[in-house]
Coordinates of C-alpha atoms in Angstrom, one line a residue:
X758 CA 37.7 135.0 76.0
X759 CA 34.7 133.8 74.1
X760 CA 35.2 131.2 71.3
X761 CA 32.8 130.3 68.5
X762 CA 33.5 127.7 65.9
X763 CA 32.3 128.9 62.5
X764 CA 33.6 126.2 60.2
X765 CA 34.3 122.5 60.6
X766 CA 34.6 121.0 57.1
X767 CA 37.1 118.2 56.4
X768 CA 40.4 119.5 57.7
X769 CA 39.4 123.1 57.6
X770 CA 38.5 125.0 60.8
X771 CA 37.5 128.6 61.5
X772 CA 36.8 130.4 64.8
X773 CA 35.9 133.8 66.1
X774 CA 37.5 134.9 69.3
X775 CA 36.2 137.7 71.4
X776 CA 38.9 139.2 73.6
X777 CA 37.2 141.5 76.2
X778 CA 38.1 145.1 76.7
X779 CA 38.5 144.1 80.4
X780 CA 41.3 141.6 79.6
X781 CA 43.1 144.0 77.3
X782 CA 42.9 146.9 79.9
X783 CA 44.2 144.6 82.6
X784 CA 47.3 143.9 80.5
X785 CA 47.7 147.6 79.8
X786 CA 47.5 148.5 83.5
X787 CA 50.0 145.8 84.4
X788 CA 52.5 147.1 81.7
X789 CA 52.0 150.7 82.8
X790 CA 52.9 149.8 86.4
X791 CA 56.0 147.9 85.1
X792 CA 57.4 150.7 83.0
X793 CA 56.3 153.7 85.1
X794 CA 59.3 153.6 87.4
X795 CA 61.6 153.7 84.4
X796 CA 60.1 156.8 82.8
X797 CA 62.0 160.1 83.0
X798 CA 60.1 163.4 82.7
X799 CA 61.2 167.0 83.4
X800 CA 59.8 168.2 86.7
X801 CA 59.4 164.8 88.2
X802 CA 61.8 162.7 90.3
X803 CA 62.9 159.4 88.7
X804 CA 60.1 156.9 89.1
X805 CA 57.6 159.4 90.3
X806 CA 55.9 160.3 86.9
X807 CA 52.1 159.9 87.4
X808 CA 50.6 156.9 85.7
X809 CA 48.1 159.1 83.8
X810 CA 51.0 161.0 82.1
X811 CA 52.7 157.7 81.3
X812 CA 49.5 156.5 79.7
X813 CA 49.2 159.7 77.7
X814 CA 52.7 159.4 76.4
X815 CA 53.0 155.7 75.8
X816 CA 49.4 154.4 76.0
X817 CA 48.8 153.7 72.2
X818 CA 52.0 151.6 71.9
X819 CA 51.3 149.8 75.2
X820 CA 47.7 149.1 74.1
X821 CA 48.9 147.7 70.8
X822 CA 51.3 145.4 72.5
X823 CA 48.6 144.3 75.0
X824 CA 46.3 143.5 72.1
X825 CA 48.9 141.5 70.3
X826 CA 49.8 139.6 73.4
X827 CA 46.1 138.9 74.1
X828 CA 45.6 137.6 70.5
X829 CA 48.7 135.4 70.8
X830 CA 47.6 133.9 74.1
X831 CA 44.0 133.5 72.8
X832 CA 45.2 131.4 69.9
X833 CA 47.4 129.3 72.2
X834 CA 44.4 128.8 74.4
X835 CA 42.2 127.9 71.4
X836 CA 44.7 125.3 70.1
X837 CA 44.9 123.8 73.6
X838 CA 41.2 123.7 74.4
X839 CA 40.2 122.4 71.0
X840 CA 43.1 120.0 70.8
X841 CA 44.1 121.3 67.4
X842 CA 47.2 120.3 65.4
X843 CA 47.6 123.1 62.8
X844 CA 49.0 122.0 59.5
X845 CA 50.4 125.4 58.8
X846 CA 50.5 128.7 60.6
X847 CA 46.9 129.8 61.3
X848 CA 45.5 132.8 59.4
X849 CA 44.6 135.5 62.0
X850 CA 42.8 138.8 61.2
X851 CA 41.3 141.5 63.3
X852 CA 37.7 142.2 62.3
X853 CA 37.1 145.9 62.0
X854 CA 39.1 148.8 63.4
X855 CA 40.1 148.3 67.0
X856 CA 39.4 151.1 69.4
X857 CA 40.8 151.2 73.0
X858 CA 38.2 150.3 75.5
X859 CA 36.4 148.0 73.1
X860 CA 36.3 144.2 72.8
X861 CA 38.5 142.8 70.0
X862 CA 36.9 140.3 67.5
X863 CA 39.5 138.0 66.0
X864 CA 38.9 135.6 63.1
X865 CA 41.2 132.5 63.0
X866 CA 41.3 130.2 60.0
X867 CA 43.4 127.1 59.8
X868 CA 43.8 123.5 58.5
X869 CA 44.5 120.7 60.9
X870 CA 46.6 117.6 60.4
X871 CA 44.6 114.5 59.6
X872 CA 44.5 111.5 61.9
X873 CA 47.3 109.5 60.3
X874 CA 46.9 105.7 60.6
X875 CA 49.8 104.1 62.3
X876 CA 51.8 102.6 59.4
X877 CA 52.5 98.9 59.6
X878 CA 56.2 98.4 59.5
X879 CA 56.4 94.7 60.2
X880 CA 55.9 93.6 56.6
X881 CA 58.6 95.9 55.0
X882 CA 60.9 93.9 52.9
X883 CA 63.8 95.6 51.0
X884 CA 66.5 94.5 48.6
X885 CA 69.9 96.1 49.3
X886 CA 71.9 96.3 46.1
X887 CA 75.6 96.2 47.0
X888 CA 78.4 97.2 44.6
X889 CA 81.9 95.9 45.4
X890 CA 84.8 98.2 44.8
X891 CA 87.0 96.7 42.1
X892 CA 90.7 97.4 41.8
X893 CA 90.1 98.6 38.2
X894 CA 87.7 101.3 39.5
X895 CA 90.3 102.5 41.9
X896 CA 92.9 102.6 39.2
X897 CA 90.6 104.6 36.9
X898 CA 89.8 107.0 39.7
X899 CA 93.5 107.3 40.4
X900 CA 94.2 108.1 36.8
X901 CA 91.5 110.8 36.7
X902 CA 92.9 112.2 39.9
X903 CA 96.4 112.3 38.5
X904 CA 95.1 114.0 35.4
X905 CA 93.5 116.7 37.5
X906 CA 96.8 117.3 39.2
X907 CA 98.7 117.6 36.0
X908 CA 101.4 120.1 35.6
X909 CA 102.5 122.2 32.6
X910 CA 106.0 122.6 31.3
X911 CA 107.3 125.5 29.1
X912 CA 106.8 124.6 25.4
X913 CA 109.7 124.6 23.0
X914 CA 110.5 127.8 21.2
X915 CA 108.1 128.4 18.3
X916 CA 105.6 125.7 19.6
X917 CA 102.1 126.4 18.2
X918 CA 99.4 126.0 20.9
X919 CA 97.2 122.9 20.4
X920 CA 94.2 121.4 22.3
X921 CA 95.3 120.5 25.8
X922 CA 98.0 123.1 26.0
X923 CA 97.9 126.0 28.5
X924 CA 98.0 129.5 27.1
X925 CA 98.8 132.5 29.3
X926 CA 97.5 135.8 27.9
X927 CA 96.5 139.4 28.4
X928 CA 93.2 140.4 26.8
X929 CA 91.0 143.4 26.1
X930 CA 87.4 142.8 25.1
X931 CA 85.4 145.3 23.0
X932 CA 81.9 145.7 21.8
X933 CA 81.4 148.0 18.8
X934 CA 85.1 148.9 19.2
X935 CA 84.7 150.1 22.8
X936 CA 86.2 148.2 25.8
X937 CA 83.5 147.1 28.2
X938 CA 83.6 146.7 32.0
X939 CA 85.1 143.5 33.2
X940 CA 86.5 142.7 29.7
X941 CA 90.2 143.4 30.4
X942 CA 92.6 141.1 32.2
X943 CA 96.2 140.0 32.6
X944 CA 98.0 136.7 32.9
X945 CA 94.8 134.7 32.3
X946 CA 95.6 130.9 32.0
X947 CA 93.3 129.0 29.6
X948 CA 93.5 125.3 28.8
X949 CA 92.5 124.9 25.2
X950 CA 89.6 122.5 24.9
X951 CA 88.5 122.9 28.5
X952 CA 85.3 124.7 27.4
X953 CA 85.6 127.3 30.2
X954 CA 85.2 130.3 28.0
X955 CA 82.4 131.6 25.8
X956 CA 81.9 129.5 22.6
X957 CA 84.5 130.1 19.9
X958 CA 87.1 131.7 22.1
X959 CA 89.4 128.7 22.8
X960 CA 89.1 127.5 19.2
X961 CA 90.6 130.7 17.9
X962 CA 93.6 130.4 20.3
X963 CA 94.7 127.2 18.6
X964 CA 98.0 127.8 16.8
X965 CA 99.2 130.9 18.7
X966 CA 102.8 131.1 19.8
X967 CA 104.5 132.9 22.6
X968 CA 104.8 136.6 21.8
X969 CA 101.9 136.6 19.3
X970 CA 99.3 139.3 19.2
X971 CA 95.9 138.2 17.9
X972 CA 92.4 139.6 17.6
X973 CA 89.5 137.1 17.8
X974 CA 85.8 137.5 17.1
X975 CA 83.1 135.9 19.3
X976 CA 79.5 136.3 20.2
X977 CA 78.2 136.2 23.8
X978 CA 75.5 133.6 24.4
X979 CA 71.9 134.7 24.6
X980 CA 71.8 133.4 28.2
X981 CA 75.0 135.1 29.3
X982 CA 75.1 136.3 32.9
X983 CA 75.8 140.0 32.1
X984 CA 72.6 141.4 30.7
X985 CA 74.3 144.1 28.6
X986 CA 76.4 141.5 26.8
X987 CA 73.8 138.9 26.0
X988 CA 73.9 138.0 22.3
X989 CA 76.4 140.8 21.5
X990 CA 79.3 140.3 19.0
X991 CA 82.6 141.2 20.5
X992 CA 86.3 141.2 19.7
X993 CA 89.2 140.3 22.0
X994 CA 92.7 141.7 21.5
X995 CA 95.1 139.0 22.9
X996 CA 98.8 139.2 23.8
X997 CA 100.2 135.7 24.2
X998 CA 102.7 135.7 27.0
X999 CA 103.4 132.0 27.3
X1000 CA 102.4 128.6 25.9
X1001 CA 102.9 125.5 28.0
X1002 CA 102.4 121.8 27.3
X1003 CA 100.9 119.3 29.7
X1004 CA 103.4 116.9 31.3
X1005 CA 102.6 113.3 31.6
X1006 CA 100.5 112.5 34.6
X1007 CA 102.8 110.3 36.7
X1008 CA 101.1 107.9 39.2
X1009 CA 103.9 107.4 41.8
X1010 CA 104.9 108.1 45.3
X1011 CA 105.7 111.7 44.4
X1012 CA 102.1 112.3 43.5
X1013 CA 101.0 111.2 47.0
X1014 CA 103.7 113.1 48.9
X1015 CA 102.9 116.2 46.9
X1016 CA 99.4 116.1 48.5
X1017 CA 100.8 115.6 52.0
X1018 CA 100.2 111.9 52.2
X1019 CA 102.7 109.3 53.3
X1020 CA 102.4 106.9 50.3
X1021 CA 100.7 106.1 47.1
X1022 CA 99.0 103.2 48.9
X1023 CA 97.4 105.7 51.3
X1024 CA 96.2 107.7 48.3
X1025 CA 94.7 104.6 46.8
X1026 CA 93.0 103.9 50.1
X1027 CA 91.4 107.3 50.2
X1028 CA 90.1 107.0 46.7
X1029 CA 88.7 103.6 47.5
X1030 CA 86.9 105.1 50.4
X1031 CA 85.4 107.8 48.2
X1032 CA 84.2 105.2 45.7
X1033 CA 82.7 103.2 48.6
X1034 CA 80.8 106.3 49.8
X1035 CA 79.5 106.9 46.2
X1036 CA 78.2 103.3 46.0
X1037 CA 76.7 103.5 49.5
X1038 CA 74.8 106.7 48.4
X1039 CA 73.4 104.9 45.4
X1040 CA 72.4 101.9 47.4
X1041 CA 70.6 104.1 49.9
X1042 CA 68.8 106.0 47.2
X1043 CA 67.5 102.8 45.7
X1044 CA 66.5 101.4 49.1
X1045 CA 64.8 104.6 50.2
X1046 CA 62.7 104.8 47.0
X1047 CA 61.5 101.2 47.6
X1048 CA 60.8 102.0 51.2
X1049 CA 58.7 105.1 50.3
X1050 CA 56.8 103.2 47.7
X1051 CA 55.9 100.5 50.3
X1052 CA 54.9 103.2 52.8
X1053 CA 52.7 105.1 50.3
X1054 CA 50.9 101.9 49.2
X1055 CA 47.6 101.5 50.9
X1056 CA 47.6 104.9 52.6
X1057 CA 45.2 107.4 51.0
X1058 CA 44.1 109.5 53.9
X1059 CA 43.2 113.2 53.2
X1060 CA 46.0 115.7 53.4
X1061 CA 45.7 119.5 54.1
X1062 CA 45.4 121.4 50.9
X1063 CA 47.6 124.2 52.2
X1064 CA 50.4 121.8 52.7
X1065 CA 49.9 120.4 49.2
X1066 CA 49.9 124.0 47.8
X1067 CA 53.2 124.8 49.6
X1068 CA 54.8 121.6 48.4
X1069 CA 53.5 122.1 44.8
X1070 CA 54.8 125.7 44.8
X1071 CA 58.2 124.5 45.8
X1072 CA 58.3 121.9 43.1
X1073 CA 56.9 124.4 40.5
X1074 CA 59.4 127.1 41.4
X1075 CA 62.3 124.6 40.9
X1076 CA 61.0 123.5 37.6
X1077 CA 60.5 127.1 36.4
X1078 CA 64.1 127.8 37.3
X1079 CA 65.3 124.8 35.4
X1080 CA 63.2 125.8 32.4
X1081 CA 65.1 129.0 32.1
X1082 CA 68.2 127.0 31.3
X1083 CA 66.5 125.0 28.5
X1084 CA 67.2 125.7 24.8
X1085 CA 63.6 126.8 24.5
X1086 CA 62.4 128.1 27.8
X1087 CA 58.9 128.9 26.5
X1088 CA 58.4 125.3 25.2
X1089 CA 59.7 123.9 28.5
X1090 CA 57.2 125.9 30.5
X1091 CA 54.4 125.0 28.1
X1092 CA 55.2 121.3 28.6
X1093 CA 55.2 121.8 32.4
X1094 CA 51.8 123.5 32.2
X1095 CA 50.4 120.5 30.4
X1096 CA 51.5 118.3 33.3
X1097 CA 50.5 120.6 36.1
X1098 CA 48.0 118.1 37.5
X1099 CA 50.7 115.4 37.6
X1100 CA 53.1 117.5 39.5
X1101 CA 50.3 118.3 42.0
X1102 CA 49.7 114.6 42.5
X1103 CA 53.4 114.3 43.2
X1104 CA 53.2 117.1 45.8
X1105 CA 50.2 115.3 47.4
X1106 CA 52.2 112.1 47.6
X1107 CA 55.2 113.9 49.2
X1108 CA 52.9 115.5 51.8
X1109 CA 51.3 112.1 52.6
X1110 CA 54.7 110.5 52.9
X1111 CA 56.0 113.3 55.1
X1112 CA 53.0 112.8 57.5
X1113 CA 53.6 109.0 57.5
X1114 CA 57.3 109.5 58.3
X1115 CA 56.5 112.0 61.0
X1116 CA 53.9 109.7 62.6
X1117 CA 56.5 106.8 62.6
X1118 CA 59.1 109.1 64.1
X1119 CA 56.9 110.4 66.9
X1120 CA 55.5 107.0 67.7
X1121 CA 59.0 105.6 68.2
X1122 CA 60.7 108.4 70.0
X1123 CA 62.9 109.5 67.1
X1124 CA 64.2 113.0 67.7
X1125 CA 66.8 115.5 66.5
X1126 CA 68.9 116.5 69.5
X1127 CA 69.6 120.1 70.4
X1128 CA 73.3 119.5 69.7
X1129 CA 72.4 118.3 66.2
X1130 CA 70.1 121.2 65.7
X1131 CA 72.8 123.7 66.7
X1132 CA 75.1 122.1 64.1
X1133 CA 72.4 122.4 61.4
X1134 CA 71.9 126.1 62.2
X1135 CA 75.7 126.7 62.2
X1136 CA 76.0 125.0 58.8
X1137 CA 73.1 126.9 57.3
X1138 CA 74.5 130.2 58.6
X1139 CA 77.7 129.7 56.6
X1140 CA 76.0 130.7 53.4
X1141 CA 75.5 134.2 54.7
X1142 CA 78.0 137.0 55.3
X1143 CA 79.5 137.4 58.8
X1144 CA 77.2 140.4 59.4
X1145 CA 74.1 138.5 58.5
X1146 CA 74.8 135.2 60.3
X1147 CA 73.7 136.5 63.7
X1148 CA 70.4 137.7 62.3
X1149 CA 69.9 134.4 60.5
X1150 CA 70.6 132.4 63.7
X1151 CA 68.3 134.6 65.7
X1152 CA 65.6 134.3 63.1
X1153 CA 65.7 130.5 63.1
X1154 CA 65.6 130.3 66.8
X1155 CA 62.6 132.6 67.0
X1156 CA 60.6 131.0 64.2
X1157 CA 59.4 127.4 64.8
X1158 CA 58.6 126.9 61.1
X1159 CA 62.0 128.0 60.0
X1160 CA 63.7 125.8 62.5
X1161 CA 61.5 122.9 61.4
X1162 CA 62.5 123.4 57.8
X1163 CA 66.2 123.0 58.8
X1164 CA 65.4 120.0 61.0
X1165 CA 63.3 118.1 58.5
X1166 CA 65.9 116.5 56.3
X1167 CA 67.9 115.2 59.2
X1168 CA 64.7 114.0 61.0
X1169 CA 63.6 112.3 57.8
X1170 CA 66.9 110.5 57.4
X1171 CA 66.8 109.3 61.0
X1172 CA 63.4 107.9 60.5
X1173 CA 64.4 106.2 57.3
X1174 CA 67.5 104.7 58.9
X1175 CA 65.4 103.4 61.7
X1176 CA 63.0 101.8 59.2
X1177 CA 66.0 100.2 57.4
X1178 CA 67.0 98.6 60.7
X1179 CA 63.4 97.2 61.3
X1180 CA 62.9 96.0 57.7
X1181 CA 63.7 92.5 56.4
X1182 CA 66.7 93.2 54.1
X1183 CA 68.1 90.9 51.5
X1184 CA 71.4 91.8 50.0
X1185 CA 72.4 91.2 46.4
X1186 CA 75.7 92.1 44.8
X1187 CA 75.5 93.9 41.5
X1188 CA 77.7 96.1 39.3
X1189 CA 77.5 99.9 39.5
X1190 CA 76.0 100.0 36.1
X1191 CA 73.2 97.6 37.2
X1192 CA 72.5 99.7 40.3
X1193 CA 72.4 102.9 38.3
X1194 CA 70.1 101.2 35.8
X1195 CA 67.8 100.1 38.6
X1196 CA 67.6 103.7 39.9
X1197 CA 67.0 105.1 36.4
X1198 CA 64.2 102.6 35.8
X1199 CA 62.3 103.9 38.8
X1200 CA 62.4 107.5 37.5
X1201 CA 59.2 109.0 36.4
X1202 CA 55.6 109.8 37.4
X1203 CA 54.6 106.1 37.5
X1204 CA 56.9 105.4 40.5
X1205 CA 55.8 108.6 42.2
X1206 CA 52.1 108.2 41.7
X1207 CA 50.9 104.7 40.8
X1208 CA 49.9 103.8 44.3
X1209 CA 46.8 106.0 44.3
X1210 CA 43.7 104.9 42.5
X1211 CA 43.2 108.2 40.7
X1212 CA 46.7 107.8 39.2
X1213 CA 46.4 104.5 37.5
X1214 CA 45.4 106.1 34.2
X1215 CA 48.7 107.9 34.1
X1216 CA 51.0 104.9 34.5
X1217 CA 51.5 103.8 30.9
X1218 CA 51.5 107.3 29.5
X1219 CA 54.4 108.5 31.7
X1220 CA 56.3 105.3 31.4
X1221 CA 56.7 106.2 27.7
X1222 CA 58.1 109.6 28.4
X1223 CA 61.8 110.4 27.5
X1224 CA 64.3 109.6 30.2
X1225 CA 65.3 113.2 30.7
X1226 CA 61.7 114.1 31.6
X1227 CA 61.3 111.1 33.8
X1228 CA 64.4 112.0 35.8
X1229 CA 63.0 115.5 36.3
X1230 CA 59.7 114.2 37.4
X1231 CA 61.2 111.7 39.9
X1232 CA 63.4 114.4 41.4
X1233 CA 60.2 116.1 42.5
X1234 CA 58.4 112.9 43.4
X1235 CA 60.0 111.8 46.7
X1236 CA 61.4 113.7 49.7
X1237 CA 65.1 113.6 49.2
X1238 CA 67.6 113.8 52.1
X1239 CA 68.9 117.2 50.8
X1240 CA 65.4 118.7 50.6
X1241 CA 63.2 120.2 53.3
X1242 CA 60.5 117.6 52.7
X1243 CA 56.9 117.9 54.0
X1244 CA 58.0 116.5 57.3
X1245 CA 59.3 120.0 58.0
X1246 CA 55.8 121.3 58.1
X1247 CA 54.2 118.4 59.9
X1248 CA 56.9 118.4 62.6
X1249 CA 56.4 122.1 63.3
X1250 CA 52.6 121.6 63.2
X1251 CA 52.8 118.8 65.7
X1252 CA 54.4 121.2 68.1
X1253 CA 51.3 123.5 67.7
X1254 CA 53.0 126.8 67.3
X1255 CA 51.0 129.9 68.1
X1256 CA 50.0 132.2 65.3
X1257 CA 52.2 135.3 64.7
X1258 CA 51.3 138.5 66.4
X1259 CA 49.5 140.7 63.9
X1260 CA 51.8 143.7 64.5
X1261 CA 55.0 141.7 64.8
X1262 CA 57.6 142.0 62.1
X1263 CA 59.4 138.9 61.0
X1264 CA 63.1 139.2 60.7
X1265 CA 64.3 138.6 57.2
X1266 CA 67.6 136.9 56.5
X1267 CA 69.3 138.8 53.7
X1268 CA 69.9 136.8 50.5
X1269 CA 73.6 136.3 49.7
X1270 CA 74.6 138.4 46.8
X1271 CA 75.5 136.6 43.6
X1272 CA 79.2 136.7 42.8
X1273 CA 80.1 138.8 39.9
X1274 CA 81.7 137.3 36.8
X1275 CA 84.8 138.4 35.0
X1276 CA 84.7 138.6 31.2
X1277 CA 85.5 136.4 29.3
X1278 CA 83.5 134.2 31.6
X1279 CA 82.3 130.7 31.1
X1280 CA 79.2 130.3 29.1
X1281 CA 76.2 129.4 31.4
X1282 CA 75.5 125.7 31.2
X1283 CA 72.2 124.1 32.1
X1284 CA 72.1 123.1 35.7
X1285 CA 69.3 120.7 35.2
X1286 CA 71.2 117.4 35.2
X1287 CA 73.4 118.3 38.2
X1288 CA 70.3 119.5 40.2
X1289 CA 68.4 116.3 39.3
X1290 CA 71.3 114.1 40.5
X1291 CA 71.7 116.0 43.8
X1292 CA 68.0 115.7 44.6
X1293 CA 67.9 112.0 43.9
X1294 CA 71.1 111.0 45.7

């Protein structure tokens, strides 16, 4: 194989590989000898079909496989000889139309990982904000839990339904006087005031009594899930089958035993443990942000543009999805567009942090074990149907980049935990409100970008942005434990995977189908706040 470097500019590399016809033909001959004994053809004894006939029948397919294998091996050889660490999968193309018996000219383009300076971890100092669990917090959680377990008793004869009551009904929904699909149901239980149903539905049920029949008028929201019902006016014919009133939520031993626990004290202990976990999560979020800020400070090495593009596209897609849930999606997208450069700076910061974390992890022997990896794959496979899980597992095990995406969050957490152990940590007891305020004060572009010289001009502008916007920006700013952060790409690249075969088809894990909704269904609520919280925790 002949190799010529055609580009060496920054982190970009390009090569042409010439795979000789002799090499390809040798692979073809070897494969023909391997498969010939297995070929069956009328007029010949098993295993005695002449090689020239086998070549005539299967030559094109075998030649294509030989070419693909030659390209794959050639790229592996290129990566090894040139000591390359690809940032992403190399781009591979065959120049011209290949004809059997000719040399194959291959063009390979890629970006390599930069030389990441070994981060200094000796000077890391962190403050650990600790929140004690007060008895009052456990009592409040216990009360909320009891409220969630509340039961309903039959109302007195003639009782008119009020907010907080449970109404059991049959219903028939109609648009323009015609019943629509999914709009009919029986024995539906609705707690008045819960906000589960489309706007105006529950309000018009107030005052009904057992045995009543009532028609109500509603309008489906413009963002309703069923396309054919969006913005449509509708009527619902209701038959009230029962009205029940909420019983007082008793906090006693019976509440605990109804849940299979031994005592109320055991239930209190479980709730205390949940609160402790919540506090620990908030504490870790605060510490991690401070840690990432310290790691990012002083490191301004170049990062591969392809990695930044991939990270930016991930951030942008998430923001576009959230914009569709805003009151004015067009305005939300326009505002995003005005800050595109800022989001790209966030993507660059995330890639740089991912490379730093990867460097620290590799330098200190931090690994994700095969047992941990098997558990990650099994967990991820649960989102697919039983028929698709096998395909998904096979896909992940065959694709290094897919496996790295799964591995990355756990790998990052292990590196972060290791750094926590090495850091000088000072503990300070605060209230939960103070801890949440400390996290909230760090939200925004300033926290995510002020470490780089070209970002100083943005600091004050973004500090003045509304909190809602700042929270959204911060969510994208730092690699979060739940996300496949840039470390996913860097870890895969460090393993120097070979480029894909040009003729190979990548298995595609089927997307799980969205569950259908039954009308009258809940109005769609913006998922923005919940998503922001999840990414930050």
